[in-house]
Tab-separated table of N, CA, C and O in Angstrom:
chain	number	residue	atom	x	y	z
M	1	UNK	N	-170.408	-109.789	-77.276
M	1	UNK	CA	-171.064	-110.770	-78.112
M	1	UNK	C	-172.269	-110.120	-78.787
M	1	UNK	O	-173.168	-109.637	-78.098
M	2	UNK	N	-172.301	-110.101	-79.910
M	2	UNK	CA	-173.572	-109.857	-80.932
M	2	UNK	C	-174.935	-110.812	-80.649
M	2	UNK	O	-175.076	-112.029	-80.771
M	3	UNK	N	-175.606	-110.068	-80.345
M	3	UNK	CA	-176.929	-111.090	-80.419
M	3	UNK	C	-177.216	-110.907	-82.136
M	3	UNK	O	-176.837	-110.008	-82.887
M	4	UNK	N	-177.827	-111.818	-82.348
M	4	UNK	CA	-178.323	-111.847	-83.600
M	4	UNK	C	-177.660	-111.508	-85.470
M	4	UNK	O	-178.054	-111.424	-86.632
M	5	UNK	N	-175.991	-111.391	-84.318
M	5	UNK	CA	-175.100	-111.072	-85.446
M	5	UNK	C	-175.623	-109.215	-86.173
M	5	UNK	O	-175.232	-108.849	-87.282
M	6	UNK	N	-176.414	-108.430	-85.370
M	6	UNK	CA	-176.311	-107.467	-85.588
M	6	UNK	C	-177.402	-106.857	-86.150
M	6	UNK	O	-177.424	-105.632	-86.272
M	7	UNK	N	-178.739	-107.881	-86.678
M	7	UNK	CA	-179.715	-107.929	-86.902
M	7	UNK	C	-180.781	-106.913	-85.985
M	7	UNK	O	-181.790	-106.352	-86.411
M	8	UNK	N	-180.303	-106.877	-84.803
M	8	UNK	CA	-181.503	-106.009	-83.791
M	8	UNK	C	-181.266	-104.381	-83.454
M	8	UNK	O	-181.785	-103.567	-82.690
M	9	UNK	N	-180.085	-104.363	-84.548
M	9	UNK	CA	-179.136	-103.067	-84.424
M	9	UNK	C	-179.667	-102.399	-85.734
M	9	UNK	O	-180.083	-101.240	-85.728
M	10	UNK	N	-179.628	-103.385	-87.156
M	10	UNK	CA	-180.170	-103.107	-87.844
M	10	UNK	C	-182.080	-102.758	-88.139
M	10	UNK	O	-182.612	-101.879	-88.817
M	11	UNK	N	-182.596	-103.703	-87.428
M	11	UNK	CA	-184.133	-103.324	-87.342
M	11	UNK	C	-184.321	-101.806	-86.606
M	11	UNK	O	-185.053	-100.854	-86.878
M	12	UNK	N	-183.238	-102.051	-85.469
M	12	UNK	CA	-183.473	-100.210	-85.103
M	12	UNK	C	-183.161	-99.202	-85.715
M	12	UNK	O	-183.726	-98.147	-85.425
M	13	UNK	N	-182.263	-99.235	-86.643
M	13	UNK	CA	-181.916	-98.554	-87.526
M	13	UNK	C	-183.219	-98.179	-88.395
M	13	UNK	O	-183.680	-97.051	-88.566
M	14	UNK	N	-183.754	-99.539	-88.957
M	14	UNK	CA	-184.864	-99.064	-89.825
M	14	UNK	C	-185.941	-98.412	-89.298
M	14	UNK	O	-186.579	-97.670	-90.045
M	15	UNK	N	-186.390	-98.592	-87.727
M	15	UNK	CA	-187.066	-98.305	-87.457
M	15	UNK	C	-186.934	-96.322	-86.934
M	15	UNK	O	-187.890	-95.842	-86.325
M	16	UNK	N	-186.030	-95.661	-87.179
M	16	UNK	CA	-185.392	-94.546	-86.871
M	16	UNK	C	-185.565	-94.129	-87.940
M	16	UNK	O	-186.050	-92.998	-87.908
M	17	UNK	N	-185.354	-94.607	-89.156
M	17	UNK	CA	-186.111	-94.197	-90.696
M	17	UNK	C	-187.064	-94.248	-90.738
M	17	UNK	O	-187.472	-93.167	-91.162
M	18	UNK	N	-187.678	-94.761	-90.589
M	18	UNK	CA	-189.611	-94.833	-90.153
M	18	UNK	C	-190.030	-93.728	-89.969
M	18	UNK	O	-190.503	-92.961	-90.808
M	19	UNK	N	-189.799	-93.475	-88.183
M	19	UNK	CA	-190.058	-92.818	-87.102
M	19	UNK	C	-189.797	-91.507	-87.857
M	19	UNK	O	-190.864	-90.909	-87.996
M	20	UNK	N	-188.386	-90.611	-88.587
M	20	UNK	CA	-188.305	-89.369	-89.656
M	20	UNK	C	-189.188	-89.373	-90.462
M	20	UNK	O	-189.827	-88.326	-90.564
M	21	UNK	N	-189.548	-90.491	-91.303
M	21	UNK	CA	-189.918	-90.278	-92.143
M	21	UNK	C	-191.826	-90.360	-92.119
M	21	UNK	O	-192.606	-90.188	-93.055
M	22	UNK	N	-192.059	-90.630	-90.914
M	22	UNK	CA	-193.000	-90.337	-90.486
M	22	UNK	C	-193.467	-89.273	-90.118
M	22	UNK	O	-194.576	-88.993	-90.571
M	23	UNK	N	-192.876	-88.401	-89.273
M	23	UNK	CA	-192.846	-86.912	-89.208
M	23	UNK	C	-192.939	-86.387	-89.727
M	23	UNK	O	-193.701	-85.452	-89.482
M	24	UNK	N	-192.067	-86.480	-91.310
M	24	UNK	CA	-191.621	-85.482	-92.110
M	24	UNK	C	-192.926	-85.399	-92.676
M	24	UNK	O	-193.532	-84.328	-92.693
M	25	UNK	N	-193.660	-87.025	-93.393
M	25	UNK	CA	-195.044	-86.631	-93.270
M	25	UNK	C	-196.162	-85.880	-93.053
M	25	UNK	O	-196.895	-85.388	-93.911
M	26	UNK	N	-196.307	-85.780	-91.270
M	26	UNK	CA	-197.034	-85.321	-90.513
M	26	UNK	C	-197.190	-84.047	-91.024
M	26	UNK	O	-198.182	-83.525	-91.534
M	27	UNK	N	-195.832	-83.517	-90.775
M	27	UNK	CA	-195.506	-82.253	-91.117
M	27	UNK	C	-196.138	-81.413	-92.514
M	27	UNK	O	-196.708	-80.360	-92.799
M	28	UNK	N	-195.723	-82.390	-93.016
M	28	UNK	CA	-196.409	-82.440	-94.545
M	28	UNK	C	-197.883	-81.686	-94.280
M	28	UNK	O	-198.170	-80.496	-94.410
M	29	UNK	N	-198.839	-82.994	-93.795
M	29	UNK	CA	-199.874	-83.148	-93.773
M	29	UNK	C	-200.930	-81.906	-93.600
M	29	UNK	O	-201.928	-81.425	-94.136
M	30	UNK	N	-199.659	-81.625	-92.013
M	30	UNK	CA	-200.580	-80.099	-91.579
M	30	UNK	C	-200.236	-79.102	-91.405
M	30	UNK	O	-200.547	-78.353	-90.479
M	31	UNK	N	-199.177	-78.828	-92.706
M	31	UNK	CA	-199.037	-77.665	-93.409
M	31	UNK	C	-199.907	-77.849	-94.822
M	31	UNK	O	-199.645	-76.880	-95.535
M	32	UNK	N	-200.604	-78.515	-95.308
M	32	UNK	CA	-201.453	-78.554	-96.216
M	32	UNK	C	-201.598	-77.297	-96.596
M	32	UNK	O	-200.784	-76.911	-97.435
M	33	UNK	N	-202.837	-76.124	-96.022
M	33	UNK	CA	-202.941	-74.536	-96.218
M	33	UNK	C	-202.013	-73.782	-95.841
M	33	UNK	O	-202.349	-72.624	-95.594
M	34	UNK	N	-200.855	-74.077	-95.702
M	34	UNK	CA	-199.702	-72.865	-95.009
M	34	UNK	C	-199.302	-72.634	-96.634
M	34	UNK	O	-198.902	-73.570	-97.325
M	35	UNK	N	-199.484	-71.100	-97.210
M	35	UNK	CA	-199.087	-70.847	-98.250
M	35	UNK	C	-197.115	-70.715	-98.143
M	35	UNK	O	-196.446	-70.325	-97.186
M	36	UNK	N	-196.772	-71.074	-99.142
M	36	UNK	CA	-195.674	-71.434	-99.403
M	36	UNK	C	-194.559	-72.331	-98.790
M	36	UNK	O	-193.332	-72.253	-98.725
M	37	UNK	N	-195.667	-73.368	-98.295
M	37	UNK	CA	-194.974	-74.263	-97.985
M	37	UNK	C	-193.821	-75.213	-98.459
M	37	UNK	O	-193.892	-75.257	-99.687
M	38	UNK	N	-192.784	-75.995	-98.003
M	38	UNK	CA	-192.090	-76.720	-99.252
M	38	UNK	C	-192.131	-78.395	-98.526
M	38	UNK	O	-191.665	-78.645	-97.414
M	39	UNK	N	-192.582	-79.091	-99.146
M	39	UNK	CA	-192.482	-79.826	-98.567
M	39	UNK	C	-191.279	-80.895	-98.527
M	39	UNK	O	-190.562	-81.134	-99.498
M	40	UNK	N	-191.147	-81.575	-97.122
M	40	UNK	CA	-189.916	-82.227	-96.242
M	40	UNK	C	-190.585	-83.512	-96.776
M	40	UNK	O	-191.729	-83.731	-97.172
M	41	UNK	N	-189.222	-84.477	-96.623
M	41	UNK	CA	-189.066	-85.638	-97.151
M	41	UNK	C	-187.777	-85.992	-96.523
M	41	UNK	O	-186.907	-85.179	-96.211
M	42	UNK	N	-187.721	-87.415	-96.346
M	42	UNK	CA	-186.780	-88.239	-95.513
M	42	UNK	C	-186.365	-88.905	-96.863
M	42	UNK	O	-187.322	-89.302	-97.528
M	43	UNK	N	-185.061	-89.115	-97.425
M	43	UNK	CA	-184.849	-89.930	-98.129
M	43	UNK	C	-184.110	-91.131	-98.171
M	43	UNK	O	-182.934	-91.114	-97.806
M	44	UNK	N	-184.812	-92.502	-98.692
M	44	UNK	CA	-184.118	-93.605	-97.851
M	44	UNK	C	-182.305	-94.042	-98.774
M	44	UNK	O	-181.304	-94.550	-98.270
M	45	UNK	N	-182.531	-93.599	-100.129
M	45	UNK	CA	-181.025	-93.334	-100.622
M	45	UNK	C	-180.303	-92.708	-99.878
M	45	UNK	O	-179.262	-93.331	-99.673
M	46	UNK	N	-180.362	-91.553	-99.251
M	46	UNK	CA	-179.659	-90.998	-98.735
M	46	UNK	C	-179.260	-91.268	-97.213
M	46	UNK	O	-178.175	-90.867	-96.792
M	47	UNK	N	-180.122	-91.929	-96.431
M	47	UNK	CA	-179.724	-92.508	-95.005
M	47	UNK	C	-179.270	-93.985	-95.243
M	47	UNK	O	-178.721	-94.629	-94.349
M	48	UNK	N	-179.490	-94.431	-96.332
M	48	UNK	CA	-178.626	-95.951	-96.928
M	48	UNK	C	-177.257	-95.506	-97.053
M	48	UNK	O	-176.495	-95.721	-96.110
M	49	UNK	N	-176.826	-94.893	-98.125
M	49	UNK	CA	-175.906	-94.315	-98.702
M	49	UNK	C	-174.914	-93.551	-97.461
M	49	UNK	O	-173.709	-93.382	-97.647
M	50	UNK	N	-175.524	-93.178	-96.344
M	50	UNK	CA	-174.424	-92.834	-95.442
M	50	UNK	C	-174.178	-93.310	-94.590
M	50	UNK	O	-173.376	-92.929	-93.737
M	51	UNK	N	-175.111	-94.728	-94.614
M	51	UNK	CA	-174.773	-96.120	-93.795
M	51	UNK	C	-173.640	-97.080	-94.792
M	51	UNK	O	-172.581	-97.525	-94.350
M	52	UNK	N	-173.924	-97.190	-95.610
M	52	UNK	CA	-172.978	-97.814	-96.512
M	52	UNK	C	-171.689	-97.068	-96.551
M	52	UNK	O	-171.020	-97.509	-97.486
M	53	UNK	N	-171.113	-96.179	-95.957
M	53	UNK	CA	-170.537	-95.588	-96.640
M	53	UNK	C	-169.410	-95.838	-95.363
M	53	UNK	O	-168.197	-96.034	-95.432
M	54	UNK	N	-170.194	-95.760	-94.334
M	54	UNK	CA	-169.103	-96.326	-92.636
M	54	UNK	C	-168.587	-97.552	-93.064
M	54	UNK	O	-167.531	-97.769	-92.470
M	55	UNK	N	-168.974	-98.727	-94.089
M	55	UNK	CA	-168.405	-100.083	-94.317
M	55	UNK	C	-168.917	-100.637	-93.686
M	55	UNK	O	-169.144	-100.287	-92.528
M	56	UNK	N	-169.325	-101.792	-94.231
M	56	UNK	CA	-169.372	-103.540	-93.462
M	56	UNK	C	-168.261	-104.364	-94.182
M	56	UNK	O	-167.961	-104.466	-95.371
M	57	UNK	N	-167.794	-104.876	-93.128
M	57	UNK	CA	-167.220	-106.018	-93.177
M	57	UNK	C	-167.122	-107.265	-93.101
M	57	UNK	O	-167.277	-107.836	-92.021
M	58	UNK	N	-166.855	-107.904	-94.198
M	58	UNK	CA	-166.997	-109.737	-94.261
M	58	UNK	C	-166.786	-110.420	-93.209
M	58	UNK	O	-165.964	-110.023	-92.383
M	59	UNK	N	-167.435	-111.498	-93.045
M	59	UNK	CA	-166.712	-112.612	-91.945
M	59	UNK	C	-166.226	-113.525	-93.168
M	59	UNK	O	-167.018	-114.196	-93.830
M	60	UNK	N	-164.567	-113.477	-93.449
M	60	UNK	CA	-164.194	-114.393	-94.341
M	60	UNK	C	-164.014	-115.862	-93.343
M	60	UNK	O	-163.986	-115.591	-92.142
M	61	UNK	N	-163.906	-117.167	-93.631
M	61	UNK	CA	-163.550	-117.822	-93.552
M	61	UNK	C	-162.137	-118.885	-93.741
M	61	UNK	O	-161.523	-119.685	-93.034
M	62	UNK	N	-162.046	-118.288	-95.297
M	62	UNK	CA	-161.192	-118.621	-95.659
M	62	UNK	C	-160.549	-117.379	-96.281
M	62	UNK	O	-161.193	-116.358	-96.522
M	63	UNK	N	-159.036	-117.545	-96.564
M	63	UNK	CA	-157.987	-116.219	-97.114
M	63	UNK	C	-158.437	-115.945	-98.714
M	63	UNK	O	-158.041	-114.864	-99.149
M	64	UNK	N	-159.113	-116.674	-99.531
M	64	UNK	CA	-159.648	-116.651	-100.769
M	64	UNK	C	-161.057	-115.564	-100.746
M	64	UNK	O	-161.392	-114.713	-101.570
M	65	UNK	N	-161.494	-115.850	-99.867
M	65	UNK	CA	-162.954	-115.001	-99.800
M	65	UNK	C	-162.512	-113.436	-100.243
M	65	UNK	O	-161.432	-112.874	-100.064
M	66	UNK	N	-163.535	-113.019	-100.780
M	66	UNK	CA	-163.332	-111.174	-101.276
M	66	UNK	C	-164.091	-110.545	-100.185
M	66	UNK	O	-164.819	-111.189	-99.430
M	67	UNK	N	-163.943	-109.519	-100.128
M	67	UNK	CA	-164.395	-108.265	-99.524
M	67	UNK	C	-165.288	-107.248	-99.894
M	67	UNK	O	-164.930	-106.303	-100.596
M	68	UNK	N	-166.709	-107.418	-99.357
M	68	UNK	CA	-167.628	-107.194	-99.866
M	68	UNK	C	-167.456	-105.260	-100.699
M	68	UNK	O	-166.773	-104.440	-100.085
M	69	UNK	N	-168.030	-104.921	-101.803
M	69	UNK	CA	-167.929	-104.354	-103.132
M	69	UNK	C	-169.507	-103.891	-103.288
M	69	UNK	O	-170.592	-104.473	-103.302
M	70	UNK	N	-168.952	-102.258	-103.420
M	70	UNK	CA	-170.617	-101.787	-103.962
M	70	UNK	C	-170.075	-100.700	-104.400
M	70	UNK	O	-169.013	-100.100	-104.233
M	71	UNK	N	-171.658	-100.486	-105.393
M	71	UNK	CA	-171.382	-99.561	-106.552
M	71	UNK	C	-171.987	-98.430	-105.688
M	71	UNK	O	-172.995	-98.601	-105.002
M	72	UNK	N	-171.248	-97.163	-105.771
M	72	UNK	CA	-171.793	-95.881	-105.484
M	72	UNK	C	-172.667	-94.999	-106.540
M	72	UNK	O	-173.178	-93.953	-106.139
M	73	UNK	N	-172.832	-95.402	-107.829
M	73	UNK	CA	-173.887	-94.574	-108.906
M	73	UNK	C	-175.041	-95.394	-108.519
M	73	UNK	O	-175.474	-96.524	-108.295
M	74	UNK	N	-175.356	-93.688	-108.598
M	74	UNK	CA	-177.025	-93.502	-108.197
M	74	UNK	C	-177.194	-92.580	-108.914
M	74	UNK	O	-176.290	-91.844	-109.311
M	75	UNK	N	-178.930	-92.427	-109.321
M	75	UNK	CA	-179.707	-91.347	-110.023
M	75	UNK	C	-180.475	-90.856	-109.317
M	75	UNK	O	-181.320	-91.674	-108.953
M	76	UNK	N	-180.676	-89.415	-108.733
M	76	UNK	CA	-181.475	-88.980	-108.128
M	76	UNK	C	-182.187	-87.827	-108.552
M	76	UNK	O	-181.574	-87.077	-109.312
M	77	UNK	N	-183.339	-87.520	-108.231
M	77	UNK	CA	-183.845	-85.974	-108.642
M	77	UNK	C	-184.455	-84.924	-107.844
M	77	UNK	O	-185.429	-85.005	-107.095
M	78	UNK	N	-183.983	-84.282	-108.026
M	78	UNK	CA	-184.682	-82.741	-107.055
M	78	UNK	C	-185.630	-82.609	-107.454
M	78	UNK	O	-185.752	-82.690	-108.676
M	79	UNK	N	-186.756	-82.345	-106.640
M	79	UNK	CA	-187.899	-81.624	-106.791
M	79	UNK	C	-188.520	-80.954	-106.107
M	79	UNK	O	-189.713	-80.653	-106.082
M	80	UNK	N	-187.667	-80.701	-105.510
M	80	UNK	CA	-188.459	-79.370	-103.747
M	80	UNK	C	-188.279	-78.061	-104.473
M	80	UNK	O	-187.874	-77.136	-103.769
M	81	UNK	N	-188.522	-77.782	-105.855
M	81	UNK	CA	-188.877	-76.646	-106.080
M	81	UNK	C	-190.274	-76.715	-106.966
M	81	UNK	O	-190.547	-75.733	-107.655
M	82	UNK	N	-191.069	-77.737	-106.960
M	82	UNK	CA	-192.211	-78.032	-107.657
M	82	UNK	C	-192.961	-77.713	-106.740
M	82	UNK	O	-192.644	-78.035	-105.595
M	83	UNK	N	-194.266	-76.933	-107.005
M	83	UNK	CA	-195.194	-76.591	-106.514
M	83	UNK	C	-196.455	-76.915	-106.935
M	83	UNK	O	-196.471	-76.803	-108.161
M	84	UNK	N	-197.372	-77.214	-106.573
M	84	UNK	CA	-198.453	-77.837	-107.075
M	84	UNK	C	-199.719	-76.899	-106.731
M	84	UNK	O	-200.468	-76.818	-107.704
M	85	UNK	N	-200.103	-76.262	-105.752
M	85	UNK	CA	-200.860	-75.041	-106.137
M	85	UNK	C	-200.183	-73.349	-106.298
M	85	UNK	O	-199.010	-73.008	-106.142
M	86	UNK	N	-201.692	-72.266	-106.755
M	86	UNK	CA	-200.920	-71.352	-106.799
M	86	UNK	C	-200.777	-70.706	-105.571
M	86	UNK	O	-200.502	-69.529	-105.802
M	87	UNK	N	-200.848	-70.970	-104.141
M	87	UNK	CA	-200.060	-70.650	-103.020
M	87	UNK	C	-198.867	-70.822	-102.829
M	87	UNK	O	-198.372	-70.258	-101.853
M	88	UNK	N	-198.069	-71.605	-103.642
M	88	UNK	CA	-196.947	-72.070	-104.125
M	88	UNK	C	-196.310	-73.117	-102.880
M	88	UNK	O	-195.153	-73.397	-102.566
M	89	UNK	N	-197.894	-73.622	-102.245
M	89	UNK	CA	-197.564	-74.717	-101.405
M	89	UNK	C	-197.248	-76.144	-102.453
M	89	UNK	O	-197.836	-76.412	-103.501
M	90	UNK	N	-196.082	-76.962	-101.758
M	90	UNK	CA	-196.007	-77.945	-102.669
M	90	UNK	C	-196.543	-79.513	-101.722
M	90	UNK	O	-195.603	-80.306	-101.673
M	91	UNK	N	-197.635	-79.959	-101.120
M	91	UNK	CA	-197.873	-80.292	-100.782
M	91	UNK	C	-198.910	-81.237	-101.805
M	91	UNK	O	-199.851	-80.788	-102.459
M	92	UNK	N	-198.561	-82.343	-101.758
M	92	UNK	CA	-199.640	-83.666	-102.185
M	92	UNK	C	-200.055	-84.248	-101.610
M	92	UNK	O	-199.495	-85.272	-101.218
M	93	UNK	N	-201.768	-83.751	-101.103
M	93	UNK	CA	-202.322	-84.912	-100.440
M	93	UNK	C	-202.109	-86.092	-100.732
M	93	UNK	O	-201.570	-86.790	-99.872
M	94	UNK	N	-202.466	-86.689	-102.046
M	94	UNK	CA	-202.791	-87.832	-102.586
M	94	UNK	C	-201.169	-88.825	-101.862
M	94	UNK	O	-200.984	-89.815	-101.153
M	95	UNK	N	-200.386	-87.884	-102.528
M	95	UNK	CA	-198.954	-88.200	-102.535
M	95	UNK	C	-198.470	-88.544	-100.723
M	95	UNK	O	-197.860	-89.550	-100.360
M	96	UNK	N	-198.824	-87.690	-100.038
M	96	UNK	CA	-198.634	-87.509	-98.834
M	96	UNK	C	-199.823	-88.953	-97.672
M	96	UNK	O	-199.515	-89.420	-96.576
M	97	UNK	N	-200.826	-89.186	-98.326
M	97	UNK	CA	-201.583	-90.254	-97.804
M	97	UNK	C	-200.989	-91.500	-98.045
M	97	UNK	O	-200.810	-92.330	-97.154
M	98	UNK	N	-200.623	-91.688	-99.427
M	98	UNK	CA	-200.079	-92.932	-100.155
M	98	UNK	C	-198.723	-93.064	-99.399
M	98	UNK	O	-198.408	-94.163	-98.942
M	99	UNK	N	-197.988	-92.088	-99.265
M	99	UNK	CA	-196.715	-92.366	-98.381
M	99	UNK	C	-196.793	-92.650	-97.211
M	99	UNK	O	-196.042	-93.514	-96.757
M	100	UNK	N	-197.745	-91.986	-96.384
M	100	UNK	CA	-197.506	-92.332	-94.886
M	100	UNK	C	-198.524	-93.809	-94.718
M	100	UNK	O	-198.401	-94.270	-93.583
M	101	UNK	N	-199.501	-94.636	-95.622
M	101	UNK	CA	-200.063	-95.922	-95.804
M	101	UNK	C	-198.547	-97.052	-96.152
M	101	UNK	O	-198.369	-98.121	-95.567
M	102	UNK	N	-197.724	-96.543	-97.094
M	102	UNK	CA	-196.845	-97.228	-97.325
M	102	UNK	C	-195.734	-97.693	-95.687
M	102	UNK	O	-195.389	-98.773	-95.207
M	103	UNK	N	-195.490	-96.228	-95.282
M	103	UNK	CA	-194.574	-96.194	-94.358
M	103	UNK	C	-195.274	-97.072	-92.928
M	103	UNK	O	-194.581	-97.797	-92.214
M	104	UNK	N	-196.745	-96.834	-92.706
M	104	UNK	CA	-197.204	-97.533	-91.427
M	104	UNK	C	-197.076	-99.184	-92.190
M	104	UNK	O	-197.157	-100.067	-91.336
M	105	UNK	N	-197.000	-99.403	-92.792
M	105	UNK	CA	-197.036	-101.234	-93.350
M	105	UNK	C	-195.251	-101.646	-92.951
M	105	UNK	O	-194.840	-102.634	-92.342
M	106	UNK	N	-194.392	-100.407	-93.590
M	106	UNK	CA	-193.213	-100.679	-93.560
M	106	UNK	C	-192.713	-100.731	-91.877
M	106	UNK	O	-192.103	-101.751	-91.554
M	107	UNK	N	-192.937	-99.711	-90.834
M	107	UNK	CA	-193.004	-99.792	-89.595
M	107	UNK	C	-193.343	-100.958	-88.872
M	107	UNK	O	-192.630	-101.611	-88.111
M	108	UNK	N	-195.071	-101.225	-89.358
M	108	UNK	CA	-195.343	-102.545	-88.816
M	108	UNK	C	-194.325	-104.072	-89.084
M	108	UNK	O	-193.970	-104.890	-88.235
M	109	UNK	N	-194.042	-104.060	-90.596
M	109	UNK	CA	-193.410	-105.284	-90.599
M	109	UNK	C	-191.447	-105.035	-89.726
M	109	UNK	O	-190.679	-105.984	-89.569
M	110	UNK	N	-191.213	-103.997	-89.444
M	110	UNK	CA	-190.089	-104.228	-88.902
M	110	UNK	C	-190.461	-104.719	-87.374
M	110	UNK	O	-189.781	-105.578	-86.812
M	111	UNK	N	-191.656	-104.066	-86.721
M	111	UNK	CA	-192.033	-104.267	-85.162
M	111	UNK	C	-192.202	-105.753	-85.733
M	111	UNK	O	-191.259	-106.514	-85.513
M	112	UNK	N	-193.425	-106.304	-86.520
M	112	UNK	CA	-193.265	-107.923	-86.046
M	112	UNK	C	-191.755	-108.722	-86.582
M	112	UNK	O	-191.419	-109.903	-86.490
M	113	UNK	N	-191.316	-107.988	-86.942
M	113	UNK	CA	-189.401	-109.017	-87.271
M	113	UNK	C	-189.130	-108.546	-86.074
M	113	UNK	O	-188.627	-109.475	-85.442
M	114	UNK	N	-189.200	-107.497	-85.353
M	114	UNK	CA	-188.436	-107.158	-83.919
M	114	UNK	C	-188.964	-108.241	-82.997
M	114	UNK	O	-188.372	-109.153	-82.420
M	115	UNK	N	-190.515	-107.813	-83.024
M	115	UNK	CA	-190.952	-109.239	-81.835
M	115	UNK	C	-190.386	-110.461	-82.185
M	115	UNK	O	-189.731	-111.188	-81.437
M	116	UNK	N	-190.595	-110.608	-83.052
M	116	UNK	CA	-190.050	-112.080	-83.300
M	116	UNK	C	-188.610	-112.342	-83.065
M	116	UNK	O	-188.479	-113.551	-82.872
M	117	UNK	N	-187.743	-111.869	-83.015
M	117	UNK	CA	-186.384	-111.853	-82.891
M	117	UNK	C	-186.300	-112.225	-81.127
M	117	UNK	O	-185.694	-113.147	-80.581
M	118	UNK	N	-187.356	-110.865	-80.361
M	118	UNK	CA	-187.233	-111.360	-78.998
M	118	UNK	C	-187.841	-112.075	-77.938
M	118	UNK	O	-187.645	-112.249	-76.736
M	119	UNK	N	-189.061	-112.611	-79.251
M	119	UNK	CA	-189.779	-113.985	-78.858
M	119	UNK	C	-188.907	-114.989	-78.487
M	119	UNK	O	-188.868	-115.622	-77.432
M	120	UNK	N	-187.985	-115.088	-79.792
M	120	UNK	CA	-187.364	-116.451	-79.815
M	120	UNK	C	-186.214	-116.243	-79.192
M	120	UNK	O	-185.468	-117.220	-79.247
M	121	UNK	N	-185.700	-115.110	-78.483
M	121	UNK	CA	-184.711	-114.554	-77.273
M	121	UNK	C	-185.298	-115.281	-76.229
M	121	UNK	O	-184.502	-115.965	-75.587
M	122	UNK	N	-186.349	-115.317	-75.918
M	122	UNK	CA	-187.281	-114.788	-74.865
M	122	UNK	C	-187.302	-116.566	-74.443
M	122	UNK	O	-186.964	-116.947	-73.323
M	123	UNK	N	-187.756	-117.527	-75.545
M	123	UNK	CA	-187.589	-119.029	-75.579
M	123	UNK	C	-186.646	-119.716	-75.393
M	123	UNK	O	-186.769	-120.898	-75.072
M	124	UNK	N	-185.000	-118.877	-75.621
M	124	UNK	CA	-184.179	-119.019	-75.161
M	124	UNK	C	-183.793	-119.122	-73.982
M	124	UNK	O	-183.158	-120.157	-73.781
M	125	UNK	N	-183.931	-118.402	-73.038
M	125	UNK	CA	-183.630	-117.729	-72.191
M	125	UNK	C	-184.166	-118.820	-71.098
M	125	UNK	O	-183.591	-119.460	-70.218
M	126	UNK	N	-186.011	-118.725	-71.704
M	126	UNK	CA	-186.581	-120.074	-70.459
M	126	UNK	C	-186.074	-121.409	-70.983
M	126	UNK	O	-186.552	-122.390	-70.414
M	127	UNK	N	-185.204	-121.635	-71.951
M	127	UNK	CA	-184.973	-123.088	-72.399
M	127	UNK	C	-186.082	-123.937	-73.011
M	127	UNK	O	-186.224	-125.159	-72.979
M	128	UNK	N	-186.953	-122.839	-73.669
M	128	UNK	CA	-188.101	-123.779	-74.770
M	128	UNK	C	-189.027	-124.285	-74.151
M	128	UNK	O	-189.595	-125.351	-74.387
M	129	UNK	N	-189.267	-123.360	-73.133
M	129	UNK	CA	-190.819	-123.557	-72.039
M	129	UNK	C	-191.943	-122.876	-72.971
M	129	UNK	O	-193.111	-122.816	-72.585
């Protein structure tokens, strides 16, 4: 039996994208002075795209219902050969702060959808004590 229809499978999921893409960060961060550095990046097209790609499947109801349909074009761009000083480290602070501010907001809101999911497990369980 699915709790949550699959929902707590998926928050861990996101939260495993996080957790990389948090690192990859880090990593970032403090290689700052390591001359010729390149900098690492987690990309979320690309850990979507090879989740999408195992299939989900409909709960039809009825024999009329379709079968869920997605487009595979995408635009993407390389740029791990851009360098931004002449150590030919490619490291952006600016870039590298703004991402890992984005990513701790994105982390946090999956932990409070997680609590909340096993709050209201949790209310279950005592029967709404």
């Amino acid at each position: 039996m699915k709790i949550y229809s699959g929902t707590i499978n998926l928050l861990e999921k996101g939260l495993d994208y996080s957790s990389a893409k948090g690192k990859a960060i880090s990593q970032n961060i403090a290689n700052v002075d390591t001359p010729n550095y390149k900098t690492k990046n987690v990309n979320f097209k690309e850990v979507f795209s090879n989740e999408k790609s195992k299939g989900l499947e409909a709960y039809k109801t009825d024999s009329r219902h379709v079968d869920f349909m997605h487009s595979t074009t995408s635009k993407t761009f390389d740029i791990s050969n851009f360098r931004y000083r002449q150590d030919r480290n490619g490291v952006d602070m600016d870039k590298e702060q703004a991402d890992l501010a984005a990513n701790q907001i994105y982390n946090s809101a999956l932990i409070e959808r997680l609590n909340g999911k096993f709050n209201s497990l949790q209310s279950v369980i005592k029967g709404g004590r």
